[in-house]
Coordinates of C-alpha atoms in Angstrom, one line a residue:
M1 CA 17.2 21.6 13.7
V2 CA 15.4 20.9 16.8
T3 CA 16.7 19.2 20.0
F4 CA 14.8 16.5 21.9
A5 CA 15.8 14.5 25.3
Y6 CA 15.1 10.8 25.6
I7 CA 16.4 8.4 28.1
D8 CA 19.0 6.1 27.3
R9 CA 17.5 2.4 27.3
R10 CA 21.0 1.2 28.5
D11 CA 21.1 3.5 31.4
C12 CA 17.8 4.7 32.8
S13 CA 19.7 7.3 34.7
K14 CA 20.9 9.3 31.6
I15 CA 19.5 11.7 29.6
R16 CA 20.6 11.9 26.2
W17 CA 20.0 14.6 23.6
K18 CA 19.5 14.2 20.1
E19 CA 19.2 16.4 17.0
V20 CA 16.4 15.5 14.9
L21 CA 14.9 17.5 11.8
D22 CA 12.2 20.1 12.9
L23 CA 9.1 18.8 11.9
T24 CA 7.4 22.2 11.2
D25 CA 9.4 24.2 8.5
P26 CA 10.0 22.1 6.6
V27 CA 7.9 19.2 7.5
L28 CA 10.3 16.4 6.9
A29 CA 13.6 17.2 5.1
G30 CA 13.2 15.7 1.6
F31 CA 9.1 16.1 1.6
T32 CA 7.8 18.2 -1.2
P33 CA 5.1 20.6 0.7
W34 CA 1.9 21.7 -1.0
P35 CA 2.0 25.4 -2.4
A36 CA 1.2 28.0 0.4
D37 CA -1.9 29.4 -1.3
L38 CA -3.4 25.6 -2.0
A39 CA -2.8 24.7 1.6
Q40 CA -4.3 27.5 2.9
R41 CA -7.1 26.8 0.4
Y42 CA -7.7 23.2 1.8
R43 CA -7.7 24.1 5.3
D44 CA -10.4 27.2 4.2
Q45 CA -12.4 24.4 2.7
N46 CA -12.3 22.3 5.6
C47 CA -10.5 19.5 3.8
W48 CA -7.7 19.9 6.3
T49 CA -8.8 19.9 9.9
S50 CA -5.9 20.4 11.9
E51 CA -6.5 16.7 14.0
T52 CA -3.9 14.1 13.7
F53 CA -4.4 10.4 13.8
G54 CA -3.6 10.4 17.4
D55 CA -6.5 12.7 18.2
V56 CA -9.0 10.7 16.2
L57 CA -8.5 7.4 18.1
T58 CA -8.4 9.5 21.6
A59 CA -11.6 11.2 20.7
R60 CA -13.6 7.9 19.8
A61 CA -12.1 6.3 22.4
A62 CA -13.6 9.5 24.6
A63 CA -16.8 8.8 22.9
A64 CA -17.5 5.1 22.9
P65 CA -14.7 3.4 25.2
D66 CA -16.5 0.2 25.5
R67 CA -17.1 -0.2 21.5
I68 CA -14.9 -2.8 19.8
A69 CA -12.4 -1.1 17.9
V70 CA -10.0 -4.2 16.5
L71 CA -10.6 -7.9 16.0
D72 CA -8.5 -10.8 15.0
D73 CA -8.5 -14.5 15.9
A74 CA -6.8 -13.9 19.3
N75 CA -7.8 -10.4 20.3
S76 CA -10.7 -8.2 20.6
W77 CA -10.0 -4.7 21.9
T78 CA -12.2 -1.7 22.5
Y79 CA -11.5 1.6 21.5
A80 CA -10.2 2.6 25.5
E81 CA -7.9 -0.5 25.2
L82 CA -6.6 0.4 21.9
D83 CA -6.0 4.2 23.1
H84 CA -4.3 3.0 26.1
R85 CA -2.3 0.2 24.5
S86 CA -1.2 2.6 21.5
S87 CA 0.0 5.5 24.2
S88 CA 1.5 2.6 26.5
L89 CA 3.9 1.6 23.2
A90 CA 4.1 5.4 22.3
T91 CA 5.7 6.3 25.9
G92 CA 8.2 2.8 25.5
F93 CA 9.3 3.8 22.2
A94 CA 10.2 7.2 23.7
R95 CA 12.2 5.5 26.3
L96 CA 14.0 3.5 23.7
G97 CA 15.0 6.3 22.0
I98 CA 12.9 6.4 18.9
V99 CA 11.9 10.3 18.7
P100 CA 9.5 12.4 16.5
G101 CA 10.9 12.2 12.8
D102 CA 12.5 8.9 13.3
R103 CA 11.5 6.1 10.4
V104 CA 10.5 3.0 11.7
L105 CA 10.0 0.0 9.2
V106 CA 6.7 -2.0 10.0
Q107 CA 6.3 -5.4 8.4
L108 CA 3.9 -7.4 10.2
P109 CA 0.6 -9.4 9.0
N110 CA -2.8 -8.3 9.2
R111 CA -3.2 -8.9 13.1
A112 CA -4.3 -6.3 16.0
E113 CA -0.9 -5.4 16.7
F114 CA -0.3 -3.7 13.6
V115 CA -2.9 -1.0 14.5
E116 CA -1.8 -0.5 17.9
V117 CA 1.7 -0.3 16.9
I118 CA 1.1 2.3 14.1
F119 CA -1.3 4.3 16.4
A120 CA 1.8 4.3 18.9
L121 CA 4.2 5.6 16.3
F122 CA 1.6 8.3 15.0
K123 CA 1.0 9.7 18.6
L124 CA 4.9 9.5 19.2
G125 CA 5.4 11.4 15.8
A126 CA 7.9 9.1 14.7
L127 CA 7.1 7.7 10.8
P128 CA 6.1 4.3 10.2
V129 CA 7.4 3.3 6.9
F130 CA 4.8 0.7 5.5
C131 CA 6.4 -2.8 4.2
L132 CA 4.5 -5.7 2.9
P133 CA 4.7 -9.3 4.5
A134 CA 5.9 -10.6 0.9
H135 CA 9.0 -8.0 0.8
R136 CA 12.2 -9.7 1.4
K137 CA 15.6 -8.6 1.5
A138 CA 16.0 -7.4 -2.0
E139 CA 13.3 -4.9 -1.2
L140 CA 13.6 -4.2 2.6
V141 CA 17.2 -3.1 2.3
P142 CA 16.8 -0.3 -0.3
I143 CA 13.5 0.8 1.6
A144 CA 15.1 1.2 4.8
G145 CA 18.4 2.8 3.5
A146 CA 16.3 5.4 1.6
A147 CA 14.3 6.0 4.6
A148 CA 17.4 6.2 6.8
A149 CA 15.2 3.9 9.1
E150 CA 16.4 3.6 12.8
A151 CA 13.9 0.9 13.7
M152 CA 12.0 -2.3 12.4
I153 CA 8.9 -3.9 14.0
T154 CA 8.1 -7.3 12.7
C155 CA 7.0 -10.8 14.1
G156 CA 8.7 -13.9 14.5
T157 CA 7.7 -17.0 12.2
H158 CA 4.3 -16.3 10.3
Q159 CA 3.3 -18.6 7.3
R160 CA 6.4 -20.9 7.9
F161 CA 8.5 -17.6 6.9
D162 CA 11.3 -16.3 9.7
Y163 CA 10.5 -12.6 9.6
A164 CA 12.9 -12.3 12.7
A165 CA 15.9 -13.8 10.6
L166 CA 14.6 -11.3 7.8
A167 CA 14.7 -8.6 9.7
A168 CA 18.5 -9.2 11.4
Q169 CA 19.6 -9.6 7.8
V170 CA 18.1 -6.2 6.9
R171 CA 19.7 -4.9 9.8
D172 CA 23.3 -6.0 9.3
E173 CA 23.2 -4.1 5.8
V174 CA 21.5 -0.9 7.0
E175 CA 23.6 1.2 9.2
S176 CA 21.1 3.6 10.5
L177 CA 18.9 0.6 11.6
R178 CA 19.4 0.1 15.2
H179 CA 16.4 -1.5 16.8
L180 CA 14.7 -4.5 15.9
L181 CA 11.3 -5.2 18.1
L182 CA 9.6 -8.4 17.6
V183 CA 6.0 -9.5 18.0
D184 CA 5.4 -13.2 18.8
C185 CA 9.0 -14.4 18.7
E186 CA 10.3 -17.2 20.5
S187 CA 13.8 -17.2 19.6
L188 CA 15.3 -13.2 19.4
P189 CA 18.0 -12.5 16.9
Q190 CA 21.0 -10.9 18.7
G191 CA 20.0 -7.3 19.8
A192 CA 16.3 -7.7 19.2
R193 CA 14.0 -7.0 21.7
H194 CA 10.2 -8.2 22.5
L195 CA 7.5 -5.5 21.7
D196 CA 6.0 -6.2 25.0
E197 CA 9.1 -4.7 26.7
Y198 CA 8.2 -1.5 25.8
R199 CA 4.6 -1.1 27.3
D200 CA 5.2 1.7 29.7
T201 CA 2.6 3.5 31.8
P202 CA 1.4 6.4 29.3
A203 CA 3.2 9.5 29.4
E204 CA 2.1 12.9 28.0
L205 CA 4.0 13.4 24.7
A206 CA 4.2 16.6 23.1
G207 CA 3.2 14.6 19.7
P208 CA 3.2 15.9 16.1
S209 CA 1.1 18.5 14.2
A210 CA -1.4 18.1 11.7
G211 CA 0.9 19.5 8.9
D212 CA 3.6 17.0 10.1
V213 CA 4.2 13.8 7.9
A214 CA 2.3 11.0 9.5
F215 CA 4.2 8.1 7.5
L216 CA 5.9 6.8 4.4
Q217 CA 4.4 4.5 1.9
L218 CA 5.6 2.4 -0.8
S219 CA 4.7 3.6 -4.5
G220 CA 3.3 0.5 -6.6
G221 CA 6.8 -0.3 -7.4
S222 CA 10.6 1.0 -7.7
T223 CA 13.6 0.7 -9.7
G224 CA 16.8 1.8 -8.1
I225 CA 16.0 4.0 -5.1
P226 CA 12.7 3.4 -3.7
K227 CA 9.8 5.8 -4.3
L228 CA 8.6 6.5 -1.0
I229 CA 5.6 8.4 -0.4
A230 CA 5.3 11.2 2.5
R231 CA 1.7 11.7 3.7
T232 CA 0.8 14.2 6.1
H233 CA -1.9 13.8 9.0
D234 CA -3.9 16.7 7.3
D235 CA -4.0 15.2 3.9
Y236 CA -4.4 11.5 4.8
L237 CA -7.2 12.2 7.1
Y238 CA -9.1 14.0 4.5
S239 CA -8.5 10.8 2.3
V240 CA -9.6 8.7 5.3
R241 CA -12.8 10.8 6.2
R242 CA -14.0 11.5 2.5
S243 CA -13.5 7.7 1.5
A244 CA -15.6 6.9 5.1
E245 CA -18.4 9.2 3.8
V246 CA -18.4 7.9 0.3
C247 CA -18.5 4.6 1.5
E248 CA -21.2 5.5 4.2
L249 CA -19.5 3.9 7.1
D250 CA -20.8 4.3 10.7
Q251 CA -20.6 3.1 14.2
D252 CA -22.2 -0.2 13.0
T253 CA -19.4 -0.8 10.5
V254 CA -17.3 -3.7 11.0
Y255 CA -14.6 -3.7 8.1
L256 CA -12.7 -7.1 7.3
A257 CA -9.0 -6.3 6.5
T258 CA -8.3 -9.1 3.8
L259 CA -5.7 -7.7 1.8
P260 CA -2.0 -6.6 3.5
V261 CA -3.1 -3.7 5.1
A262 CA 0.4 -2.0 4.5
H263 CA -1.3 -1.4 0.9
N264 CA -3.1 2.1 0.4
F265 CA -6.6 0.2 -0.4
P266 CA -7.2 -1.8 2.7
M267 CA -5.5 0.8 4.8
S268 CA -7.8 3.9 3.9
S269 CA -10.3 3.3 1.0
P270 CA -11.9 3.5 3.4
G271 CA -9.8 0.6 5.1
I272 CA -9.1 0.2 8.8
L273 CA -8.5 3.9 9.0
G274 CA -11.9 4.7 7.6
A275 CA -13.6 2.4 10.2
I276 CA -11.7 3.7 13.1
W277 CA -12.6 7.3 11.9
A278 CA -16.3 6.4 11.7
G279 CA -16.2 4.8 15.1
G280 CA -16.8 1.1 13.7
A281 CA -14.8 -2.3 14.1
V282 CA -11.7 -3.6 12.2
A283 CA -11.5 -7.5 11.8
M284 CA -7.9 -8.8 10.6
T285 CA -7.2 -11.8 8.6
P286 CA -3.6 -12.7 6.8
D287 CA -5.7 -15.2 4.8
P288 CA -8.0 -13.7 2.2
T289 CA -9.3 -17.1 0.6
P290 CA -13.0 -17.7 0.9
A291 CA -12.4 -21.0 3.4
T292 CA -11.0 -18.5 6.1
A293 CA -12.9 -15.5 5.1
F294 CA -16.2 -16.6 4.8
P295 CA -16.5 -17.8 8.4
L296 CA -14.9 -14.7 9.7
I297 CA -17.5 -12.7 8.0
E298 CA -20.7 -14.8 9.5
W299 CA -18.7 -14.7 13.0
F300 CA -17.8 -10.8 13.2
G301 CA -20.6 -9.8 11.2
V302 CA -18.7 -8.1 9.1
T303 CA -20.5 -5.4 6.9
I304 CA -17.8 -4.2 4.0
T305 CA -14.7 -5.5 2.7
G306 CA -12.2 -5.0 -0.3
L307 CA -10.5 -7.7 -2.7
V308 CA -8.7 -7.6 -5.7
P309 CA -10.2 -9.2 -8.7
P310 CA -8.5 -12.8 -8.3
L311 CA -10.0 -12.9 -5.1
A312 CA -13.1 -11.6 -5.9
R313 CA -13.5 -14.2 -8.5
L314 CA -12.5 -17.0 -5.9
W315 CA -15.1 -15.6 -3.6
T316 CA -17.7 -15.4 -6.1
E317 CA -17.1 -19.1 -7.6
R318 CA -17.3 -20.1 -4.0
A319 CA -20.5 -18.6 -3.2
E320 CA -21.9 -19.7 -6.7
A321 CA -21.0 -23.2 -5.6
G322 CA -23.3 -23.4 -3.0
D323 CA -21.0 -22.3 0.1
T324 CA -23.2 -22.6 3.1
A325 CA -21.7 -19.5 5.2
D326 CA -24.2 -16.8 6.2
L327 CA -22.7 -13.7 4.5
S328 CA -26.0 -11.9 4.8
S329 CA -23.8 -9.1 7.1
L330 CA -22.0 -8.3 4.0
R331 CA -23.5 -5.1 2.2
V332 CA -20.7 -4.1 0.4
L333 CA -17.7 -5.7 -1.5
Q334 CA -15.0 -3.5 -3.1
V335 CA -12.8 -4.1 -5.7
G336 CA -9.7 -2.6 -6.7
G337 CA -6.0 -2.9 -7.3
A338 CA -6.5 -3.7 -11.0
R339 CA -9.5 -3.7 -13.1
C340 CA -12.4 -5.6 -12.7
Q341 CA -13.5 -7.6 -15.9
D342 CA -17.0 -6.9 -16.9
E343 CA -18.4 -10.6 -16.7
L344 CA -16.9 -10.8 -13.2
A345 CA -18.4 -7.4 -11.9
R346 CA -22.0 -8.7 -13.0
R347 CA -21.7 -12.0 -11.2
I348 CA -20.5 -10.7 -7.7
G349 CA -23.6 -9.0 -6.4
P350 CA -25.9 -12.0 -7.3
A351 CA -23.6 -14.3 -6.1
L352 CA -22.5 -12.7 -2.5
G353 CA -25.9 -10.8 -1.9
V354 CA -23.4 -7.5 -2.0
T355 CA -23.3 -4.3 -3.3
L356 CA -20.2 -4.2 -5.6
Q357 CA -18.2 -0.9 -5.3
Q358 CA -15.2 -0.4 -7.8
V359 CA -12.4 1.5 -6.7
F360 CA -9.4 2.9 -8.6
G361 CA -6.5 4.6 -6.8
M362 CA -2.9 5.1 -5.7
A363 CA -0.9 5.4 -2.9
E364 CA 0.2 8.9 -4.3
G365 CA -3.4 10.2 -3.6
L366 CA -6.4 10.1 -5.9
V367 CA -9.1 7.8 -5.3
C368 CA -12.0 7.2 -7.3
Y369 CA -15.4 5.1 -6.2
T370 CA -18.5 4.0 -7.6
R371 CA -20.9 5.2 -5.5
L372 CA -23.2 2.8 -3.7
D373 CA -26.4 4.0 -5.7
D374 CA -25.0 4.0 -8.9
P375 CA -27.0 1.8 -11.5
I376 CA -25.4 -1.1 -12.7
D377 CA -24.3 -0.4 -15.8
V378 CA -21.9 2.4 -14.2
V379 CA -20.6 -0.2 -11.4
V380 CA -19.9 -2.7 -13.8
S381 CA -18.0 -0.7 -16.8
T382 CA -16.4 2.0 -14.9
Q383 CA -13.9 2.6 -12.1
G384 CA -16.0 5.3 -10.7
R385 CA -15.3 9.1 -10.1
P386 CA -13.4 10.9 -7.7
M387 CA -14.2 10.9 -4.2
S388 CA -13.6 14.8 -3.7
E389 CA -14.8 18.0 -5.1
H390 CA -11.7 19.5 -4.7
D391 CA -10.0 17.1 -6.9
Q392 CA -8.6 18.3 -10.0
L393 CA -8.2 15.9 -13.3
A394 CA -7.1 16.4 -16.4
V395 CA -6.5 13.9 -19.4
V396 CA -3.5 14.7 -21.6
D397 CA -1.6 13.5 -24.8
D398 CA 1.8 12.5 -24.3
N399 CA 2.6 16.0 -25.3
G400 CA 1.0 17.4 -22.2
V401 CA -2.1 18.9 -24.3
E402 CA -5.7 18.0 -23.2
V403 CA -7.7 15.4 -25.2
A404 CA -10.8 16.5 -26.3
P405 CA -13.8 15.5 -23.9
G406 CA -14.4 11.8 -23.5
G407 CA -10.8 11.1 -25.4
T408 CA -8.3 8.5 -24.1
G409 CA -5.2 9.6 -22.8
N410 CA -2.7 10.1 -19.4
L411 CA -4.4 10.8 -16.2
I412 CA -2.7 13.8 -14.2
T413 CA -4.2 15.1 -10.8
Q414 CA -3.7 17.4 -8.0
G415 CA -5.7 17.8 -5.0
P416 CA -6.0 17.8 -1.4
Y417 CA -4.6 14.5 -0.6
T418 CA -2.5 14.0 -3.8
I419 CA 1.0 14.4 -3.0
R420 CA 3.2 16.9 -4.7
G421 CA 6.6 14.8 -4.9
Y422 CA 8.2 11.6 -3.5
Y423 CA 10.5 11.6 -0.5
N424 CA 13.7 12.5 -1.2
N425 CA 13.8 11.6 -4.9
P426 CA 13.9 14.4 -7.1
D427 CA 14.6 12.2 -10.4
A428 CA 11.4 10.3 -9.7
D429 CA 9.7 13.8 -9.3
A430 CA 11.1 14.9 -12.6
R431 CA 9.3 11.8 -14.4
S432 CA 6.1 11.8 -12.3
F433 CA 5.1 15.2 -11.8
T434 CA 4.5 18.2 -14.1
A435 CA 6.2 21.7 -13.6
Q436 CA 3.0 22.6 -12.0
G437 CA 3.2 19.9 -9.5
W438 CA 0.5 17.8 -11.1
Y439 CA 0.9 14.0 -10.6
R440 CA 1.5 11.8 -13.6
T441 CA -0.5 8.9 -12.5
G442 CA 0.4 6.6 -15.5
D443 CA -2.7 5.4 -16.2
I444 CA -4.4 5.6 -19.5
V445 CA -8.1 6.8 -18.9
S446 CA -11.1 8.2 -20.6
V447 CA -13.7 10.3 -18.5
R448 CA -17.4 9.8 -19.4
P449 CA -19.8 12.8 -19.8
D450 CA -21.2 11.4 -16.1
G451 CA -17.8 12.1 -14.8
N452 CA -16.9 8.5 -13.9
L453 CA -13.6 7.1 -15.3
V454 CA -12.8 4.1 -17.7
V455 CA -9.2 2.9 -17.1
A456 CA -7.5 1.4 -20.3
G457 CA -4.5 0.4 -18.6
R458 CA -0.7 1.4 -17.7
A459 CA 1.3 3.7 -19.4
G460 CA 4.8 2.8 -18.3
D461 CA 6.4 -0.6 -18.4
W462 CA 4.6 -2.4 -15.4
V463 CA 2.7 -5.7 -15.2
N464 CA -0.4 -5.8 -12.9
R465 CA -0.5 -9.5 -11.2
G466 CA -3.4 -9.7 -9.4
G467 CA -3.4 -6.1 -8.2
E468 CA 0.4 -6.3 -7.1
K469 CA 2.4 -3.9 -9.7
V470 CA 5.9 -5.4 -10.9
S471 CA 8.4 -3.2 -12.3
A472 CA 9.7 -4.3 -15.7
E473 CA 12.8 -2.7 -15.0
E474 CA 13.4 -4.0 -11.8
L475 CA 13.0 -7.6 -12.6
E476 CA 15.0 -7.4 -15.7
A477 CA 17.9 -6.1 -13.8
H478 CA 18.0 -9.4 -11.8
L479 CA 17.4 -11.5 -14.7
L480 CA 20.5 -9.8 -16.1
E481 CA 22.6 -11.2 -13.4
H482 CA 21.7 -14.6 -14.1
P483 CA 24.9 -16.3 -15.7
A484 CA 22.8 -17.9 -18.6
V485 CA 21.1 -14.9 -19.9
R486 CA 22.5 -12.0 -22.0
D487 CA 19.7 -10.0 -22.5
A488 CA 15.8 -10.0 -20.8
V489 CA 12.8 -7.9 -21.3
I490 CA 9.5 -8.4 -19.0
V491 CA 6.1 -8.0 -20.6
G492 CA 2.8 -8.8 -18.9
T493 CA 0.3 -11.2 -20.9
P494 CA -3.6 -11.1 -20.2
D495 CA -4.6 -13.5 -17.9
P496 CA -8.4 -14.0 -17.0
V497 CA -7.8 -14.7 -13.2
L498 CA -5.1 -12.3 -12.4
G499 CA -5.2 -9.6 -15.1
Q500 CA -1.9 -10.2 -16.1
R501 CA 1.0 -12.9 -15.7
I502 CA 4.7 -11.9 -16.0
C503 CA 6.5 -13.2 -19.2
A504 CA 10.1 -12.8 -19.4
F505 CA 11.8 -13.0 -22.8
V506 CA 15.7 -13.8 -22.3
Q507 CA 18.2 -14.0 -24.6
P508 CA 20.8 -16.7 -23.8
V509 CA 24.7 -16.6 -23.4
D510 CA 25.0 -19.7 -25.0
P511 CA 22.1 -20.7 -27.3
A512 CA 22.7 -24.7 -26.3
Q513 CA 22.2 -23.6 -22.7
R514 CA 18.7 -22.1 -22.7
P515 CA 17.5 -21.0 -19.3
T516 CA 14.0 -22.8 -18.2
L517 CA 11.4 -21.4 -16.1
I518 CA 12.3 -23.4 -13.2
S519 CA 15.9 -22.4 -13.1
V520 CA 15.0 -18.5 -13.7
R521 CA 12.5 -18.4 -10.9
S522 CA 15.1 -20.3 -8.4
F523 CA 17.4 -17.5 -9.3
V524 CA 15.5 -14.7 -8.7
R525 CA 14.2 -16.4 -5.5
S526 CA 18.0 -16.8 -4.4
R527 CA 18.2 -12.8 -5.0
G528 CA 15.4 -12.2 -2.2
V529 CA 13.0 -11.1 -4.5
A530 CA 9.3 -10.8 -3.3
A531 CA 7.4 -14.1 -4.7
W532 CA 4.9 -12.0 -6.5
K533 CA 7.5 -10.7 -8.8
M534 CA 8.5 -14.3 -10.0
P535 CA 8.2 -15.0 -13.7
D536 CA 5.2 -17.1 -14.7
T537 CA 6.6 -17.8 -18.3
V538 CA 10.4 -17.6 -19.9
V539 CA 10.2 -17.2 -23.6
V540 CA 13.9 -17.8 -24.8
V541 CA 14.5 -15.8 -28.3
D542 CA 17.7 -15.4 -30.5
E543 CA 17.4 -11.8 -30.6
F544 CA 14.8 -8.9 -29.4
P545 CA 12.4 -6.9 -31.8
E546 CA 13.4 -3.3 -32.3
T547 CA 11.8 0.0 -32.8
G548 CA 12.8 2.5 -35.5
V549 CA 14.7 4.4 -32.9
G550 CA 16.8 1.0 -32.1
K551 CA 15.2 0.4 -28.5
T552 CA 13.4 -2.9 -27.8
S553 CA 10.0 -3.1 -28.9
R554 CA 7.8 -4.3 -26.3
K555 CA 4.7 -3.9 -28.3
D556 CA 5.9 -6.4 -30.6
L557 CA 7.0 -9.1 -28.0
R558 CA 3.3 -8.8 -26.7
Q559 CA 2.0 -9.3 -30.1
A560 CA 4.1 -12.4 -30.5
L561 CA 2.7 -13.8 -27.4
A562 CA -1.0 -12.9 -28.7
D563 CA 0.3 -14.6 -32.0
G564 CA 1.2 -17.9 -29.9
A565 CA 5.0 -17.7 -28.8
H566 CA 5.5 -20.2 -26.2
G567 CA 7.3 -20.2 -23.0
K568 CA 7.8 -23.0 -20.4

């Protein structure tokens, strides 16, 4: 333990003392560090450079203070301004009583304040816990509880949803959550404060070390205790740096963040952090549709952006239909989050006048890219190759034995930016990591002779709907609370636009009272579940097919859908 002094916000004459976890040994209780020999190897190989994210921003501000760092529809900040604003907030957060190691939920849409808030927390040594704008009470309460979050930063009303009221509901159910800070909120919940109240004159802060945990990110889905991913400044900055290098970012880069930036892809692959590492600019929009994004590309001179396949299809179709926006500045369009179908991949470049880059990765670490000079067949038909020469990959069968070269199997990996365990979740660690610390990605892949991966699908019971991973088990648990549902099974069904849709097979309590799609969606929504997890189809069955060992056969249910089983 280590003791920090802070000023009581209720009485600035009082100095309070608070014991928090020592961030140096261990980095954070519940965090799984790299073995000492691997950590030293990554330092010797210059993967880990002892820089923090705060160091990077301050260095970029010193080198080019007047260069634009962040843009949105209401703001344009230079590097000097972003550096000052984040330092000001960091000092204000310290006055509030937030100290190094405290966890802070951040639920903001794509707007400039997201960037200044996370850099303020980075500089202070507090840990952002990145939440998606689509998360609701059912997700946020267990996330906040698992992180033991002490504060939450969100906005007022955005896209007709009251985030301030949601934050108050979360605070009321999470004992550790003491502070609510709001951006652009006209009517504050009781006890909440405006973020602007904590813009202080920057003071010198001790700040974190590069080996300290920088933030907590969410895995692609969670059941029970949320799977939180602890990333250090060392490992995540290496991921950001290599991504920026592979994607050829520089000071002239303008990255448009269209996907929610709490996701790993738009945050670091290369994302907003890659653009800042390169000294370029970040443009933010909460609306990724071509009607909004195309004018922004022309207006801001955007050079690179990233989309999930359904959005890439919308953009391509809009361009093919003759949209007149000038997209000539856009050089690279990344597609990731789910597999991009070959026919779409072939259309993107000609339609939009860009180089397509496929991205395959995960918040737990490993990121693969097609390279910007790869031949078209590689770009169209593969998901790229690891970005670092220090990534280690293996393709194994269900018994953990490596398959023959070129064979299809389960992807496992380790490396300088792939975690060694989830945050404070030994049960998930036992399922997701080998005894040697390799991460079981859950992806079924093959590796071509040229080193590029071809992703065949997911090993677990997940639905990848438009790039958002939905846990079948989590959604089934909600459906089982429906008064008319005796049993439920979730499977994914192929969809040409979204990749997969969510099909709920339900067994009714009373065959005469069959649940409908409308009633099921209404019930799930009433439980505070994110919109992307809503079933697209409901199929009512009398019984479920079983495997030879008495388990429900999802394979047979998928086949029933393929054979024409219809839902409502």
